[in-house]
Structures are given as C-alpha cells and as structure tokens.
Amino acid sequence: MNNDPVVIVAMARTPMGGFSGDFSSLSAADLGASAIKAA
C-alpha cells in the first residue's frame, strides 16, 4: 500500500445566487459545466 500524502492543488467554486436571481436563466447543466471548466 502506498503511504504518500494526499494534497489539494486546485479548487473551484460553483456560482451562487438567490431565488430568481442573476443565474435563474441558466440550467443546472450550464452551471455545472462552468464549475468543471474552472477546475
């Protein structure tokens, strides 16, 4: 078994908005794609 440490080298946040806010016109798939591209 390998005992190398696990490290986090990058992160990305998903967009956040309120109900019927700026992101209401975007689908869940579009928001998810944005997070995946940023990571």
PDB file of C-alpha atoms in Angstrom:
ATOM      1  CA  MET A   1       0.000   0.000   0.000  1.00  0.00           C
ATOM      2  CA  ASN A   2       1.261   3.480  -0.900  1.00  0.00           C
ATOM      3  CA  ASN A   3       1.553   5.930   2.029  1.00  0.00           C
ATOM      4  CA  ASP A   4       2.146   9.134   0.037  1.00  0.00           C
ATOM      5  CA  PRO A   5       0.231  12.130   1.454  1.00  0.00           C
ATOM      6  CA  VAL A   6      -2.871  13.380  -0.320  1.00  0.00           C
ATOM      7  CA  VAL A   7      -2.764  17.090  -1.215  1.00  0.00           C
ATOM      8  CA  ILE A   8      -5.238  19.509  -2.801  1.00  0.00           C
ATOM      9  CA  VAL A   9      -3.630  21.522  -5.599  1.00  0.00           C
ATOM     10  CA  ALA A  10      -6.621  23.403  -7.055  1.00  0.00           C
ATOM     11  CA  MET A  11     -10.192  24.349  -6.268  1.00  0.00           C
ATOM     12  CA  ALA A  12     -13.182  25.927  -7.916  1.00  0.00           C
ATOM     13  CA  ARG A  13     -16.459  27.257  -6.588  1.00  0.00           C
ATOM     14  CA  THR A  14     -19.831  26.938  -8.174  1.00  0.00           C
ATOM     15  CA  PRO A  15     -21.785  30.135  -8.841  1.00  0.00           C
ATOM     16  CA  MET A  16     -24.154  31.172  -6.077  1.00  0.00           C
ATOM     17  CA  GLY A  17     -27.285  33.239  -6.495  1.00  0.00           C
ATOM     18  CA  GLY A  18     -30.619  33.929  -4.904  1.00  0.00           C
ATOM     19  CA  PHE A  19     -34.016  32.601  -5.932  1.00  0.00           C
ATOM     20  CA  SER A  20     -34.966  34.139  -9.322  1.00  0.00           C
ATOM     21  CA  GLY A  21     -31.623  35.967  -9.338  1.00  0.00           C
ATOM     22  CA  ASP A  22     -28.925  36.523 -11.951  1.00  0.00           C
ATOM     23  CA  PHE A  23     -28.405  32.817 -12.659  1.00  0.00           C
ATOM     24  CA  SER A  24     -32.088  31.870 -12.961  1.00  0.00           C
ATOM     25  CA  SER A  25     -31.896  31.803 -16.768  1.00  0.00           C
ATOM     26  CA  LEU A  26     -29.105  29.174 -16.715  1.00  0.00           C
ATOM     27  CA  SER A  27     -29.757  25.453 -16.496  1.00  0.00           C
ATOM     28  CA  ALA A  28     -28.144  23.231 -13.872  1.00  0.00           C
ATOM     29  CA  ALA A  29     -26.042  21.651 -16.639  1.00  0.00           C
ATOM     30  CA  ASP A  30     -24.707  25.077 -17.690  1.00  0.00           C
ATOM     31  CA  LEU A  31     -23.783  25.951 -14.106  1.00  0.00           C
ATOM     32  CA  GLY A  32     -22.105  22.564 -13.641  1.00  0.00           C
ATOM     33  CA  ALA A  33     -20.167  22.932 -16.887  1.00  0.00           C
ATOM     34  CA  SER A  34     -18.863  26.290 -15.695  1.00  0.00           C
ATOM     35  CA  ALA A  35     -17.544  24.731 -12.475  1.00  0.00           C
ATOM     36  CA  ILE A  36     -15.933  21.816 -14.324  1.00  0.00           C
ATOM     37  CA  LYS A  37     -14.183  24.142 -16.792  1.00  0.00           C
ATOM     38  CA  ALA A  38     -12.860  26.288 -13.935  1.00  0.00           C
ATOM     39  CA  ALA A  39     -11.414  23.260 -12.153  1.00  0.00           C
TER      40      ALA A  39
END
